[in-house]
CSV table of C-alpha atoms in Angstrom, one decimal:
chain,number,residue,atom,x,y,z
C,1,MET,CA,240.4,349.4,285.7
C,2,TYR,CA,237.1,348.4,287.3
C,3,LYS,CA,235.7,345.2,285.5
C,4,GLN,CA,232.4,344.4,285.4
C,5,ASN,CA,232.8,341.0,284.2
C,6,HIS,CA,229.5,340.1,282.9
C,7,LEU,CA,227.6,341.1,286.4
C,8,SER,CA,225.0,341.7,283.7
C,9,ASN,CA,224.3,338.1,283.6
C,10,ILE,CA,223.5,337.9,287.3
C,11,ARG,CA,220.0,338.6,288.7
C,12,VAL,CA,219.3,339.0,292.3
C,13,VAL,CA,216.0,337.3,293.0
C,14,LEU,CA,214.2,338.6,296.4
C,15,SER,CA,211.3,336.1,297.2
C,16,HIS,CA,208.0,337.4,299.1
C,17,THR,CA,209.9,340.3,300.7
C,18,THR,CA,207.8,341.7,303.6
C,19,HIS,CA,209.2,345.1,304.1
C,20,PRO,CA,209.6,347.5,301.1
C,21,GLY,CA,212.5,349.3,302.8
C,22,ASN,CA,214.6,346.1,302.7
C,23,ILE,CA,214.1,346.0,298.6
C,24,GLY,CA,215.6,349.7,298.4
C,25,ALA,CA,218.2,349.0,300.4
C,26,ALA,CA,219.2,345.7,298.4
C,27,ALA,CA,218.7,347.7,295.4
C,28,ARG,CA,221.5,350.2,296.5
C,29,ALA,CA,223.7,347.6,297.8
C,30,MET,CA,223.5,345.9,294.6
C,31,LYS,CA,224.0,348.9,292.5
C,32,ALA,CA,227.2,350.0,294.5
C,33,MET,CA,228.7,346.7,293.9
C,34,GLY,CA,227.9,346.7,290.0
C,35,LEU,CA,224.7,344.6,289.9
C,36,SER,CA,221.7,346.1,288.5
C,37,ARG,CA,219.0,343.2,287.6
C,38,LEU,CA,216.3,342.9,290.6
C,39,TYR,CA,213.8,340.3,290.4
C,40,LEU,CA,211.0,340.4,293.3
C,41,ILE,CA,208.5,337.4,293.6
C,42,ASN,CA,205.5,338.7,295.2
C,43,PRO,CA,206.7,341.3,297.2
C,44,ARG,CA,204.3,342.4,299.7
C,45,HIS,CA,204.4,346.1,299.1
C,46,PHE,CA,206.2,347.3,295.5
C,47,PRO,CA,206.5,349.7,294.4
C,48,ASP,CA,206.6,351.6,297.7
C,49,PRO,CA,207.8,354.9,298.9
C,50,GLN,CA,209.9,353.2,301.6
C,51,ALA,CA,211.6,351.2,298.9
C,52,SER,CA,212.5,354.5,297.0
C,53,ALA,CA,214.1,356.3,300.1
C,54,MET,CA,216.0,353.6,301.0
C,55,ALA,CA,217.5,353.2,297.1
C,56,ALA,CA,219.2,356.2,297.6
C,57,GLY,CA,220.3,356.8,294.1
C,58,ALA,CA,219.6,353.2,293.1
C,59,ASP,CA,215.9,354.2,291.4
C,60,ASP,CA,216.9,352.7,288.4
C,61,VAL,CA,217.4,349.3,289.4
C,62,LEU,CA,213.8,349.5,291.2
C,63,GLN,CA,212.2,351.1,288.1
C,64,ASN,CA,213.8,348.3,285.9
C,65,ALA,CA,212.6,345.4,288.7
C,66,VAL,CA,210.7,342.5,287.3
C,67,VAL,CA,207.9,341.5,289.4
C,68,CYS,CA,207.0,337.8,289.1
C,69,ALA,CA,204.2,335.6,290.3
C,70,SER,CA,205.9,332.6,290.8
C,71,ILE,CA,209.7,331.2,291.2
C,72,ASP,CA,209.8,329.8,288.1
C,73,GLU,CA,208.9,332.9,286.1
C,74,ALA,CA,211.6,334.5,288.1
C,75,LEU,CA,214.3,331.9,287.0
C,76,ASP,CA,213.0,331.8,283.5
C,77,GLY,CA,216.3,331.3,281.5
C,78,VAL,CA,218.3,330.7,284.4
C,79,VAL,CA,221.1,328.2,284.3
C,80,LEU,CA,222.7,328.3,287.8
C,81,THR,CA,220.5,329.4,290.8
C,82,VAL,CA,222.2,330.0,294.0
C,83,GLY,CA,220.2,329.9,297.2
C,84,MET,CA,221.1,331.6,300.3
C,85,THR,CA,220.6,330.1,303.4
C,86,ALA,CA,221.1,331.0,307.0
C,87,ARG,CA,221.3,327.3,308.3
C,88,GLN,CA,222.6,324.0,307.5
C,89,ARG,CA,219.8,322.3,305.7
C,90,ASP,CA,218.6,318.3,306.1
C,91,ILE,CA,219.1,317.5,302.6
C,92,SER,CA,222.0,316.5,300.6
C,93,ASN,CA,222.8,319.5,298.7
C,94,GLU,CA,226.4,321.0,299.5
C,95,VAL,CA,226.2,324.3,301.5
C,96,SER,CA,229.3,326.5,300.4
C,97,VAL,CA,230.5,329.9,301.8
C,98,PRO,CA,230.4,333.2,299.6
C,99,ARG,CA,234.2,333.3,299.1
C,100,GLU,CA,234.2,330.0,297.5
C,101,ALA,CA,230.9,330.3,295.6
C,102,MET,CA,231.1,333.5,294.0
C,103,PRO,CA,234.3,333.0,291.9
C,104,GLN,CA,232.3,330.2,290.3
C,105,VAL,CA,229.1,332.3,289.7
C,106,VAL,CA,231.3,334.7,287.9
C,107,GLN,CA,232.8,332.2,285.8
C,108,GLN,CA,229.0,330.6,284.8
C,109,ALA,CA,228.0,334.1,284.4
C,110,GLN,CA,230.7,334.7,281.5
C,111,THR,CA,228.2,332.9,279.2
C,112,LEU,CA,225.1,331.6,281.0
C,113,GLN,CA,221.9,333.4,283.3
C,114,VAL,CA,222.7,333.1,286.9
C,115,ALA,CA,220.2,333.7,289.7
C,116,LEU,CA,221.1,334.6,293.3
C,117,LEU,CA,217.9,333.8,295.3
C,118,PHE,CA,217.1,335.2,298.7
C,119,GLY,CA,214.1,334.2,300.7
C,120,THR,CA,211.7,335.9,302.9
C,121,GLU,CA,213.2,338.1,306.3
C,122,MET,CA,211.6,336.1,308.6
C,123,SER,CA,212.1,332.6,307.6
C,124,GLY,CA,214.4,332.7,304.6
C,125,LEU,CA,214.0,330.1,301.6
C,126,THR,CA,211.1,327.5,301.8
C,127,ASN,CA,212.4,323.9,301.2
C,128,GLU,CA,210.4,324.0,297.7
C,129,GLU,CA,212.5,327.4,296.7
C,130,ALA,CA,215.8,325.6,298.0
C,131,SER,CA,215.2,322.6,295.8
C,132,ARG,CA,215.3,324.9,292.6
C,133,ALA,CA,219.0,325.9,293.8
C,134,GLN,CA,222.2,323.9,292.1
C,135,MET,CA,223.8,325.7,295.0
C,136,LEU,CA,223.6,326.7,298.3
C,137,VAL,CA,225.3,329.4,300.2
C,138,ASN,CA,225.6,330.1,303.9
C,139,ILE,CA,227.0,333.6,305.1
C,140,PRO,CA,229.1,332.5,308.2
C,141,ALA,CA,227.7,334.1,311.1
C,142,ASN,CA,228.1,334.3,315.0
C,143,PRO,CA,226.4,330.9,315.9
C,144,GLU,CA,224.7,333.3,318.9
C,145,PHE,CA,223.2,335.6,316.6
C,146,SER,CA,223.2,334.6,312.9
C,147,SER,CA,220.4,337.3,311.9
C,148,LEU,CA,221.5,339.0,309.1
C,149,ASN,CA,219.2,341.8,307.8
C,150,LEU,CA,218.0,340.9,304.2
C,151,ALA,CA,219.7,343.8,302.6
C,152,ALA,CA,222.8,343.2,304.8
C,153,ALA,CA,223.0,339.6,303.1
C,154,VAL,CA,222.3,341.0,299.6
C,155,GLN,CA,225.2,343.5,300.4
C,156,VAL,CA,227.9,341.0,301.5
C,157,ILE,CA,226.9,338.6,298.5
C,158,SER,CA,227.2,341.4,295.9
C,159,TYR,CA,230.4,342.6,297.5
C,160,GLU,CA,231.5,339.0,297.0
C,161,LEU,CA,230.7,338.7,293.8
C,162,SER,CA,232.0,342.2,292.8
C,163,VAL,CA,235.8,341.1,294.6
C,164,ALA,CA,235.2,337.8,292.4
C,165,ALA,CA,234.5,339.5,289.1
C,166,GLN,CA,237.4,341.9,289.6
C,167,ASN,CA,240.1,339.0,290.3
C,168,TYR,CA,238.1,336.7,287.4
C,169,GLN,CA,240.7,334.8,285.4
C,170,PRO,CA,238.8,333.1,282.5
C,171,VAL,CA,239.2,329.2,282.4
C,172,GLU,CA,238.1,326.7,279.8
C,173,GLN,CA,234.3,326.1,280.3
C,174,SER,CA,233.6,322.4,280.0
C,175,LEU,CA,230.1,322.1,280.9
C,176,GLN,CA,227.1,323.9,279.5
C,177,PRO,CA,224.3,322.9,281.8
C,178,ALA,CA,220.6,323.4,280.7
C,179,ALA,CA,218.3,326.4,281.7
C,180,HIS,CA,215.9,326.5,284.5
C,181,GLN,CA,212.7,325.8,282.2
C,182,GLN,CA,214.5,322.7,280.6
C,183,VAL,CA,215.3,321.3,283.8
C,184,GLU,CA,212.0,321.9,285.1
C,185,GLY,CA,210.3,320.4,282.1
C,186,PHE,CA,212.1,317.2,282.9
C,187,MET,CA,211.4,317.4,286.5
C,188,SER,CA,207.6,317.4,285.5
C,189,HIS,CA,207.9,314.8,282.9
C,190,LEU,CA,209.7,312.5,285.2
C,191,GLU,CA,207.2,313.1,288.1
C,192,LYS,CA,204.2,312.7,285.6
C,193,THR,CA,205.8,309.6,284.1
C,194,LEU,CA,206.4,308.0,287.7
C,195,HIS,CA,202.9,308.4,288.6
C,196,GLU,CA,201.9,306.7,285.3
C,197,ILE,CA,204.0,303.8,285.8
C,198,GLY,CA,202.7,303.4,289.6
C,199,PHE,CA,206.1,304.1,291.0
C,200,PHE,CA,204.7,306.0,293.7
C,201,THR,CA,202.1,304.0,295.1
C,202,THR,CA,204.3,302.5,297.8
C,203,GLN,CA,206.2,305.9,298.2
C,204,ASN,CA,205.9,309.5,299.2
C,205,PRO,CA,205.7,311.6,296.1
C,206,ALA,CA,206.7,314.8,297.3
C,207,ARG,CA,210.0,313.5,299.3
C,208,MET,CA,210.8,311.2,296.3
C,209,MET,CA,210.9,314.0,293.8
C,210,GLN,CA,212.9,316.3,296.5
C,211,ARG,CA,215.6,313.6,296.3
C,212,LEU,CA,215.8,313.4,292.7
C,213,ARG,CA,215.7,317.0,292.5
C,214,ARG,CA,219.0,317.0,294.5
C,215,LEU,CA,220.5,313.9,292.5
C,216,TYR,CA,219.8,316.0,289.0
C,217,ALA,CA,220.9,319.2,290.7
C,218,ARG,CA,224.2,317.9,291.5
C,219,ALA,CA,224.5,316.6,288.1
C,220,ARG,CA,223.9,319.6,286.3
C,221,PRO,CA,222.4,318.2,283.0
C,222,GLU,CA,223.4,319.7,279.8
C,223,ALA,CA,220.7,320.7,277.2
C,224,ASP,CA,221.2,317.3,275.3
C,225,GLU,CA,221.2,315.3,278.3
C,226,ILE,CA,217.7,316.8,279.4
C,227,ASN,CA,216.6,315.6,276.1
C,228,ILE,CA,218.2,312.2,276.0
C,229,LEU,CA,216.6,311.8,280.0
C,230,ARG,CA,213.0,313.0,278.5
C,231,GLY,CA,213.4,310.4,275.6
C,232,ILE,CA,213.8,307.6,278.5
C,233,LEU,CA,210.9,309.0,279.9
C,234,SER,CA,208.6,309.2,276.5
C,235,VAL,CA,209.7,305.5,276.0
C,236,THR,CA,208.9,304.5,279.4
C,237,THR,CA,205.4,305.8,279.1
C,238,GLU,CA,204.9,304.5,275.7
C,239,TYR,CA,206.2,300.8,276.8
C,240,ASN,CA,203.8,301.3,279.9
C,241,GLY,CA,201.1,302.4,277.5
C,242,ARG,CA,201.8,299.1,275.5
C,243,LEU,CA,201.5,296.8,278.7
C,244,LYS,CA,198.3,298.4,279.9
C,245,ALA,CA,196.9,297.8,276.4
C,246,ARG,CA,198.1,294.1,276.1
C,247,TYR,CA,196.9,293.5,279.5
C,248,GLN,CA,193.5,295.0,278.6
C,249,GLN,CA,193.3,293.0,275.7
C,250,GLU,CA,194.2,289.5,277.6
C,251,LYS,CA,191.4,290.4,279.9
C,252,ASP,CA,188.8,291.1,277.2
C,253,VAL,CA,189.4,287.8,275.6
H,1,MET,CA,234.4,325.5,315.4
H,2,TYR,CA,233.8,329.5,314.9
H,3,LYS,CA,236.6,331.2,316.4
H,4,GLN,CA,236.2,334.9,318.0
H,5,ASN,CA,239.8,335.4,317.8
H,6,HIS,CA,240.0,338.4,320.0
H,7,LEU,CA,237.4,340.2,318.4
H,8,SER,CA,236.5,341.9,321.7
H,9,ASN,CA,239.9,343.7,321.3
H,10,ILE,CA,238.2,345.6,318.1
H,11,ARG,CA,235.6,348.4,318.4
H,12,VAL,CA,233.6,350.0,315.8
H,13,VAL,CA,233.7,353.8,315.9
H,14,LEU,CA,230.8,356.0,314.3
H,15,SER,CA,231.4,359.6,314.1
H,16,HIS,CA,228.6,361.8,313.8
H,17,THR,CA,225.9,359.8,312.5
H,18,THR,CA,222.9,361.4,311.4
H,19,HIS,CA,220.3,358.7,311.3
H,20,PRO,CA,219.7,356.9,314.3
H,21,GLY,CA,218.4,353.6,312.1
H,22,ASN,CA,221.9,353.3,310.7
H,23,ILE,CA,223.4,353.0,314.4
H,24,GLY,CA,221.2,350.3,314.7
H,25,ALA,CA,221.4,348.5,311.7
H,26,ALA,CA,225.5,348.8,312.3
H,27,ALA,CA,224.8,347.0,315.6
H,28,ARG,CA,222.9,344.3,314.2
H,29,ALA,CA,225.5,343.8,311.3
H,30,MET,CA,228.4,343.7,314.2
H,31,LYS,CA,226.8,341.4,316.2
H,32,ALA,CA,225.9,339.0,313.5
H,33,MET,CA,229.7,338.8,312.5
H,34,GLY,CA,230.5,338.5,316.4
H,35,LEU,CA,231.5,342.1,317.1
H,36,SER,CA,230.4,343.9,320.2
H,37,ARG,CA,231.9,347.3,320.9
H,38,LEU,CA,230.3,350.1,319.6
H,39,TYR,CA,231.7,353.5,320.0
H,40,LEU,CA,229.6,356.7,319.0
H,41,ILE,CA,231.0,360.0,318.6
H,42,ASN,CA,228.4,363.2,318.9
H,43,PRO,CA,225.5,360.7,317.3
H,44,ARG,CA,222.8,363.3,316.2
H,45,HIS,CA,220.0,361.3,318.1
H,46,PHE,CA,220.9,358.2,320.4
H,47,PRO,CA,219.1,356.3,322.0
H,48,ASP,CA,216.2,356.4,319.9
H,49,PRO,CA,213.6,353.9,319.2
H,50,GLN,CA,214.5,353.9,315.3
H,51,ALA,CA,218.1,352.4,316.4
H,52,SER,CA,216.4,349.8,318.8
H,53,ALA,CA,213.9,348.9,316.0
H,54,MET,CA,217.1,348.2,313.3
H,55,ALA,CA,219.4,346.5,315.7
H,56,ALA,CA,216.6,343.8,315.9
H,57,GLY,CA,217.9,341.5,318.6
H,58,ALA,CA,221.5,343.4,318.7
H,59,ASP,CA,219.9,345.6,321.7
H,60,ASP,CA,222.8,344.5,324.0
H,61,VAL,CA,225.2,346.2,321.3
H,62,LEU,CA,223.3,349.4,321.7
H,63,GLN,CA,222.8,349.3,325.7
H,64,ASN,CA,226.8,348.6,325.8
H,65,ALA,CA,227.6,351.6,323.4
H,66,VAL,CA,229.9,354.2,324.5
H,67,VAL,CA,229.0,357.6,323.7
H,68,CYS,CA,231.9,360.2,323.5
H,69,ALA,CA,232.4,363.6,322.8
H,70,SER,CA,235.7,363.6,320.8
H,71,ILE,CA,237.5,361.4,318.5
H,72,ASP,CA,240.5,361.2,321.0
H,73,GLU,CA,237.8,360.1,323.8
H,74,ALA,CA,236.7,357.2,321.3
H,75,LEU,CA,240.0,356.3,320.5
H,76,ASP,CA,241.3,356.2,324.3
H,77,GLY,CA,243.9,352.9,324.5
H,78,VAL,CA,243.5,352.3,320.7
H,79,VAL,CA,246.8,351.3,318.9
H,80,LEU,CA,245.6,350.6,315.4
H,81,THR,CA,243.1,353.0,314.1
H,82,VAL,CA,241.8,352.0,310.6
H,83,GLY,CA,239.6,354.8,308.8
H,84,MET,CA,237.1,353.8,306.4
H,85,THR,CA,237.2,356.1,303.3
H,86,ALA,CA,235.0,356.3,300.2
H,87,ARG,CA,237.5,358.0,298.1
H,88,GLN,CA,241.4,357.9,297.2
H,89,ARG,CA,242.6,360.9,299.1
H,90,ASP,CA,245.0,363.5,298.3
H,91,ILE,CA,247.5,362.2,301.4
H,92,SER,CA,250.3,359.8,301.4
H,93,ASN,CA,248.3,357.6,303.4
H,94,GLU,CA,248.4,354.0,301.4
H,95,VAL,CA,244.6,352.9,301.2
H,96,SER,CA,244.3,349.3,301.1
H,97,VAL,CA,241.2,347.1,300.5
H,98,PRO,CA,239.3,345.1,303.3
H,99,ARG,CA,240.8,341.8,302.2
H,100,GLU,CA,244.2,342.9,302.7
H,101,ALA,CA,243.4,345.0,305.9
H,102,MET,CA,241.4,343.0,308.0
H,103,PRO,CA,243.6,340.0,308.5
H,104,GLN,CA,246.3,342.5,309.7
H,105,VAL,CA,243.5,343.8,312.0
H,106,VAL,CA,243.0,340.4,313.1
H,107,GLN,CA,246.5,339.9,314.1
H,108,GLN,CA,247.1,343.1,315.8
H,109,ALA,CA,243.7,342.6,317.9
H,110,GLN,CA,245.6,339.4,319.3
H,111,THR,CA,247.2,341.4,321.7
H,112,LEU,CA,246.1,345.5,321.1
H,113,GLN,CA,243.1,347.8,320.9
H,114,VAL,CA,241.8,348.5,317.2
H,115,ALA,CA,239.4,350.9,316.2
H,116,LEU,CA,237.6,350.8,312.9
H,117,LEU,CA,236.4,354.5,312.3
H,118,PHE,CA,233.6,355.4,310.1
H,119,GLY,CA,232.5,359.1,309.3
H,120,THR,CA,229.3,360.3,308.6
H,121,GLU,CA,226.6,359.0,305.9
H,122,MET,CA,226.8,362.4,303.9
H,123,SER,CA,230.5,363.1,303.8
H,124,GLY,CA,232.6,360.2,305.6
H,125,LEU,CA,235.6,361.2,307.7
H,126,THR,CA,236.8,364.5,307.8
H,127,ASN,CA,240.7,365.0,307.2
H,128,GLU,CA,241.1,365.8,310.8
H,129,GLU,CA,239.7,362.3,311.6
H,130,ALA,CA,241.5,360.6,308.9
H,131,SER,CA,244.8,361.8,310.0
H,132,ARG,CA,244.1,360.0,313.1
H,133,ALA,CA,244.3,356.5,311.2
H,134,GLN,CA,247.4,354.4,310.7
H,135,MET,CA,245.5,352.7,307.9
H,136,LEU,CA,242.8,353.8,305.5
H,137,VAL,CA,240.5,351.0,303.8
H,138,ASN,CA,238.4,351.8,300.9
H,139,ILE,CA,235.8,349.3,300.3
H,140,PRO,CA,235.7,348.7,296.1
H,141,ALA,CA,232.6,350.0,294.7
H,142,ASN,CA,230.8,350.6,291.3
H,143,PRO,CA,233.0,354.0,290.0
H,144,GLU,CA,229.5,355.5,288.9
H,145,PHE,CA,227.6,354.4,292.1
H,146,SER,CA,230.0,354.2,295.1
H,147,SER,CA,227.3,355.1,297.5
H,148,LEU,CA,227.6,352.5,300.2
H,149,ASN,CA,225.1,352.9,303.1
H,150,LEU,CA,226.8,353.3,306.4
H,151,ALA,CA,225.4,350.4,307.9
H,152,ALA,CA,226.2,348.4,304.9
H,153,ALA,CA,229.9,349.3,304.9
H,154,VAL,CA,229.8,348.1,308.5
H,155,GLN,CA,228.3,344.8,307.5
H,156,VAL,CA,231.0,344.4,304.9
H,157,ILE,CA,233.9,345.3,307.1
H,158,SER,CA,232.4,343.2,309.9
H,159,TYR,CA,232.3,340.2,307.3
H,160,GLU,CA,235.8,340.6,306.2
H,161,LEU,CA,237.0,340.8,309.7
H,162,SER,CA,235.0,337.6,310.7
H,163,VAL,CA,236.2,335.7,307.8
H,164,ALA,CA,239.7,337.0,308.5
H,165,ALA,CA,239.4,335.9,312.2
H,166,GLN,CA,238.1,332.4,310.9
H,167,ASN,CA,241.3,332.0,308.9
H,168,TYR,CA,243.7,333.5,311.3
H,169,GLN,CA,247.2,332.0,312.0
H,170,PRO,CA,249.1,333.2,314.7
H,171,VAL,CA,252.6,334.8,313.5
H,172,GLU,CA,255.4,336.1,315.5
H,173,GLN,CA,254.5,339.9,316.6
H,174,SER,CA,257.7,341.9,315.7
H,175,LEU,CA,256.2,345.6,316.5
H,176,GLN,CA,254.6,346.9,319.7
H,177,PRO,CA,253.4,349.9,318.6
H,178,ALA,CA,252.1,352.8,321.3
H,179,ALA,CA,248.7,353.4,322.3
H,180,HIS,CA,246.7,356.4,320.7
H,181,GLN,CA,247.1,358.5,323.7
H,182,GLN,CA,250.6,358.2,323.5
H,183,VAL,CA,251.0,359.3,319.9
H,184,GLU,CA,248.4,362.2,320.4
H,185,GLY,CA,250.7,363.2,323.5
H,186,PHE,CA,253.7,363.3,321.6
H,187,MET,CA,252.0,364.9,318.5
H,188,SER,CA,250.9,367.8,321.1
H,189,HIS,CA,254.5,367.9,322.3
H,190,LEU,CA,255.8,368.3,319.0
H,191,GLU,CA,253.5,371.0,317.8
H,192,LYS,CA,254.3,373.1,320.8
H,193,THR,CA,257.9,372.5,320.7
H,194,LEU,CA,258.0,373.6,317.0
H,195,HIS,CA,256.0,376.7,318.0
H,196,GLU,CA,258.4,377.6,320.6
H,197,ILE,CA,261.5,377.2,318.5
H,198,GLY,CA,259.8,379.4,316.1
H,199,PHE,CA,259.7,376.6,313.2
H,200,PHE,CA,256.3,377.8,312.0
H,201,THR,CA,257.2,381.3,311.2
H,202,THR,CA,257.8,380.4,307.6
H,203,GLN,CA,255.3,377.7,307.3
H,204,ASN,CA,251.5,376.6,307.4
H,205,PRO,CA,251.2,374.8,310.8
H,206,ALA,CA,248.2,372.8,310.0
H,207,ARG,CA,249.5,371.6,306.6
H,208,MET,CA,253.1,371.0,308.4
H,209,MET,CA,251.4,369.0,311.3
H,210,GLN,CA,249.6,366.9,308.9
H,211,ARG,CA,252.6,365.8,306.9
H,212,LEU,CA,254.3,364.8,310.0
H,213,ARG,CA,251.4,362.9,311.5
H,214,ARG,CA,251.5,360.9,308.0
H,215,LEU,CA,255.3,360.1,308.6
H,216,TYR,CA,254.8,359.1,312.1
H,217,ALA,CA,251.6,357.0,311.3
H,218,ARG,CA,253.8,355.1,308.4
H,219,ALA,CA,256.2,354.5,311.3
H,220,ARG,CA,254.1,352.9,313.9
H,221,PRO,CA,256.2,354.1,316.9
H,222,GLU,CA,256.8,351.9,320.0
H,223,ALA,CA,255.8,353.1,323.6
H,224,ASP,CA,259.6,353.3,323.9
H,225,GLU,CA,260.5,355.0,320.9
H,226,ILE,CA,257.4,357.7,321.9
H,227,ASN,CA,259.7,358.4,325.1
H,228,ILE,CA,262.7,358.6,323.1
H,229,LEU,CA,260.9,361.4,320.5
H,230,ARG,CA,259.3,363.2,323.6
H,231,GLY,CA,262.6,363.3,325.4
H,232,ILE,CA,264.3,364.8,322.1
H,233,LEU,CA,261.5,367.4,322.3
H,234,SER,CA,262.1,368.0,326.1
H,235,VAL,CA,265.7,368.7,325.5
H,236,THR,CA,265.2,370.8,322.4
H,237,THR,CA,263.2,373.2,324.4
H,238,GLU,CA,265.4,373.2,327.3
H,239,TYR,CA,268.3,373.9,325.0
H,240,ASN,CA,266.1,376.8,323.7
H,241,GLY,CA,265.2,377.9,327.1
H,242,ARG,CA,269.5,377.9,328.0
H,243,LEU,CA,269.9,379.8,324.7
H,244,LYS,CA,267.3,382.5,325.5
H,245,ALA,CA,268.3,383.0,329.0
H,246,ARG,CA,272.0,383.0,328.0
H,247,TYR,CA,270.8,385.9,325.5
H,248,GLN,CA,268.8,387.6,328.1
H,249,GLN,CA,271.7,387.7,330.3
H,250,GLU,CA,274.2,388.8,327.7
H,251,LYS,CA,271.8,391.6,326.9
H,252,ASP,CA,271.3,392.4,330.4
H,253,VAL,CA,275.2,392.7,331.1
């Protein structure tokens, strides 16, 4: 029997796709492997006749595609984001191969929303986009020609996912990581707090936030833990506020 | 280290491809996965600007592509032919999945020529073509939409092959199966012989030959064994010839 195994909890997110034909071919690749949920961040042309032509029967995937204005909109409700990368990155996120990663994706998708995030045809994910991922995946390729077509990459990943879904055996779920917007809420809160307390005066804020993002991506905090972390931030700000007030008082005296 | 593991002994054979864009996309998929040898049986349009556009840097694969007039020409020198099928066939050849088949392909390719045979976009392999394969492979797909694009199928198979090549561990090679043209020589000899001895008078020759093909495909005879089998055929004909001659003699007396 063909097992879907909650593939409906998995969305494919294509960011800033240039060629509409690739969107259609990706939709066809997805549908053939049992995936149906397509999200498009600022596609250059969509809907488009070329997308429909290449979808070749996967029109329903295109019709139900969600067009988003930002990555955060596309990842709304998502708990695990898997970023596809054509290269080893200079950041400390571990990069795994599809065969190792997709069984984990299937397991998470039993109960949670998962996003598979693909960058543009020319340059892949931006560092900003990759930093939204808790897991990075690289399709091993010929080192002399590692240029996979976008739809071909979607095909390989969807295929691995489908095989993993067929072979899935339920295991005890120990961790209940927080959803994307909760994590982002925390990251914004953290950045704002670090500004307020003057932490960034001797630091490069963007670079520091990237490092902190990585750290929390590895930790995969649960919703309760996010609340605790934000509680700490709130108290920090209040404390800082009290200090400032006292300083002001003393100066005024 | 990226291991090629004799991928150069593996050829991708596309039969009667309709859309040149698919030939280009297949070339790109191959090259990204470390494959380089493309054979085209009667492509509708080739060379073609659309093929070159879709190859996107895999032009060398297209330039070195071998255009053939028949399947036997494309399989010249090949010892193992793997036919790609989108469906379970009504013949007794076993149909396996890429993950099981590709490690075997890599193992055979250490010493022998292997062909991966893909049919047309619309209808896949003909029964005639499928009967040339010693192994049939089906990419598991959504039962409600099993329509993989030709280049997407080439991508999945090439990817599985590449992963299998990376993971390959040499084992003792026990069997040295005969090359395609030797097997075909035997099949022609067998058919001719069965005609001569009057075996087909109460049989459907085409159907019977299909069944015999299957049997010998499973057996994967070695070159020596082909010689033995053909020796038997020669003797059969000679015996028959002697009988005829004696009958003629007796009649003439």
